[in-house]
């Protein structure tokens, strides 16, 4: 009989993979991330410049929002989904829809749900494909970004 | 920062190529800034145990190079509405990574679809797409 996805894994669809986490976005953290990219955009690091921009405050490099809670997500992908004796895991890619930039002083709550789990025979063996959806809400309860990530375990 | 306008954009137009040469120091800075402490990005022994020749550049750092390309091009009045990220191969420190882009489609309502990708020696490593709203 060919391999199938364990029922316990399928039962996780629709459930939280990581409990909600809240992060305060500090100006210094934005600066460090911009420096790591080597991106000199003054909107990220120059408070006076940013104050005069349409945003009124320093904003963060685009993908900083998705780094919030990312280590917790990576760990949960490897430990929280009952996939049987599969040791390997990889994030294949992700899409992010943005509705507003992440700003210095924002308090962001990240939720992470399992959206889909399916199995597929591949060159490396039977792969379990996992889709997660994370929502990033600011202190006003507005969704500022929504990420859909495709990962696999095998 | 120069501003680009929807009416001036043509399909097929190329974004100015940006070159990055990631270093292990940069990988460690990103690890600290993003709190992603996966050893594959700073511990060569761990990377080699995992079958890799060297530490690898974080996928999010690679993608951030490409978002820098787009945000520099679109100007302050532009807004990235959607980013589609795909990594085909790992980048390694020391590589000369070309970040390139091309306008793929004008979608109407001041929105353009831009293909963006990293390239080393003519090979595409990370093909992304950005949906950008322009003034």
CSV table of N, CA, C and O in Angstrom, one decimal, chain A residues 33 36-38 63, chain B residues 22-23 26-28 30-31 57-67 87:
chain,number,residue,atom,x,y,z
A,33,UNK,N,18.2,45.7,11.2
A,33,UNK,CA,17.8,44.9,10.0
A,33,UNK,C,18.2,45.6,8.7
A,33,UNK,O,18.7,44.9,7.8
A,36,UNK,N,21.8,45.1,8.2
A,36,UNK,CA,22.2,43.7,7.8
A,36,UNK,C,21.9,43.6,6.3
A,36,UNK,O,22.7,42.8,5.6
A,37,UNK,N,20.9,44.2,5.7
A,37,UNK,CA,20.7,44.1,4.3
A,37,UNK,C,21.6,45.0,3.5
A,37,UNK,O,21.9,44.8,2.4
A,38,UNK,N,22.2,46.0,4.3
A,38,UNK,CA,23.0,47.1,3.7
A,38,UNK,C,22.1,47.9,2.7
A,38,UNK,O,22.5,48.2,1.6
A,63,UNK,N,10.3,43.0,4.4
A,63,UNK,CA,10.2,41.7,4.9
A,63,UNK,C,10.4,41.6,6.4
A,63,UNK,O,10.3,40.5,7.0
B,22,UNK,N,27.3,39.1,-0.5
B,22,UNK,CA,27.1,38.8,1.0
B,22,UNK,C,28.4,38.2,1.6
B,22,UNK,O,29.1,37.4,0.9
B,23,UNK,N,28.6,38.6,2.8
B,23,UNK,CA,29.8,38.1,3.6
B,23,UNK,C,29.3,37.3,4.8
B,23,UNK,O,28.1,37.4,5.2
B,26,UNK,N,27.9,39.6,7.2
B,26,UNK,CA,26.5,40.1,6.9
B,26,UNK,C,25.5,39.0,7.4
B,26,UNK,O,24.4,39.4,7.9
B,27,UNK,N,25.8,37.7,7.2
B,27,UNK,CA,24.9,36.7,7.6
B,27,UNK,C,24.7,36.7,9.1
B,27,UNK,O,23.6,36.5,9.6
B,28,UNK,N,25.8,36.9,9.8
B,28,UNK,CA,25.6,37.0,11.3
B,28,UNK,C,24.8,38.2,11.7
B,28,UNK,O,24.0,38.1,12.6
B,30,UNK,N,22.4,39.6,10.0
B,30,UNK,CA,21.0,39.3,9.7
B,30,UNK,C,20.5,38.3,10.7
B,30,UNK,O,19.3,38.5,11.2
B,31,UNK,N,21.3,37.3,11.1
B,31,UNK,CA,20.9,36.3,12.2
B,31,UNK,C,20.5,37.1,13.4
B,31,UNK,O,19.4,36.9,14.0
B,57,UNK,N,23.4,31.7,2.6
B,57,UNK,CA,22.8,33.0,2.8
B,57,UNK,C,21.3,32.7,3.2
B,57,UNK,O,20.7,31.9,2.5
B,58,UNK,N,20.8,33.4,4.2
B,58,UNK,CA,19.4,33.2,4.6
B,58,UNK,C,18.5,33.6,3.4
B,58,UNK,O,18.7,34.6,2.8
B,59,UNK,N,17.4,32.8,3.3
B,59,UNK,CA,16.5,33.0,2.2
B,59,UNK,C,15.9,34.4,2.3
B,59,UNK,O,15.7,35.2,1.3
B,60,UNK,N,15.5,34.8,3.6
B,60,UNK,CA,14.9,36.1,3.8
B,60,UNK,C,15.9,37.3,3.5
B,60,UNK,O,15.4,38.3,3.1
B,61,UNK,N,17.2,37.0,3.7
B,61,UNK,CA,18.1,38.1,3.3
B,61,UNK,C,18.2,38.2,1.8
B,61,UNK,O,18.2,39.3,1.3
B,62,UNK,N,18.3,37.1,1.1
B,62,UNK,CA,18.2,37.1,-0.3
B,62,UNK,C,17.0,37.9,-0.8
B,62,UNK,O,17.1,38.8,-1.7
B,63,UNK,N,15.9,37.6,-0.3
B,63,UNK,CA,14.6,38.2,-0.7
B,63,UNK,C,14.6,39.7,-0.3
B,63,UNK,O,14.1,40.5,-1.0
B,64,UNK,N,15.3,40.0,0.8
B,64,UNK,CA,15.4,41.5,1.2
B,64,UNK,C,16.3,42.3,0.2
B,64,UNK,O,16.1,43.5,0.0
B,65,UNK,N,17.3,41.6,-0.4
B,65,UNK,CA,18.1,42.2,-1.5
B,65,UNK,C,17.1,42.6,-2.6
B,65,UNK,O,17.2,43.7,-3.2
B,66,UNK,N,16.2,41.7,-2.9
B,66,UNK,CA,15.3,41.9,-4.1
B,66,UNK,C,14.3,43.0,-3.7
B,66,UNK,O,13.9,43.7,-4.6
B,67,UNK,N,13.8,43.0,-2.5
B,67,UNK,CA,12.9,44.1,-2.1
B,67,UNK,C,13.6,45.4,-2.1
B,67,UNK,O,12.9,46.4,-2.4
B,87,UNK,N,12.8,30.2,-3.8
B,87,UNK,CA,14.3,30.0,-3.8
B,87,UNK,C,14.5,28.7,-4.5
B,87,UNK,O,14.1,27.7,-4.1
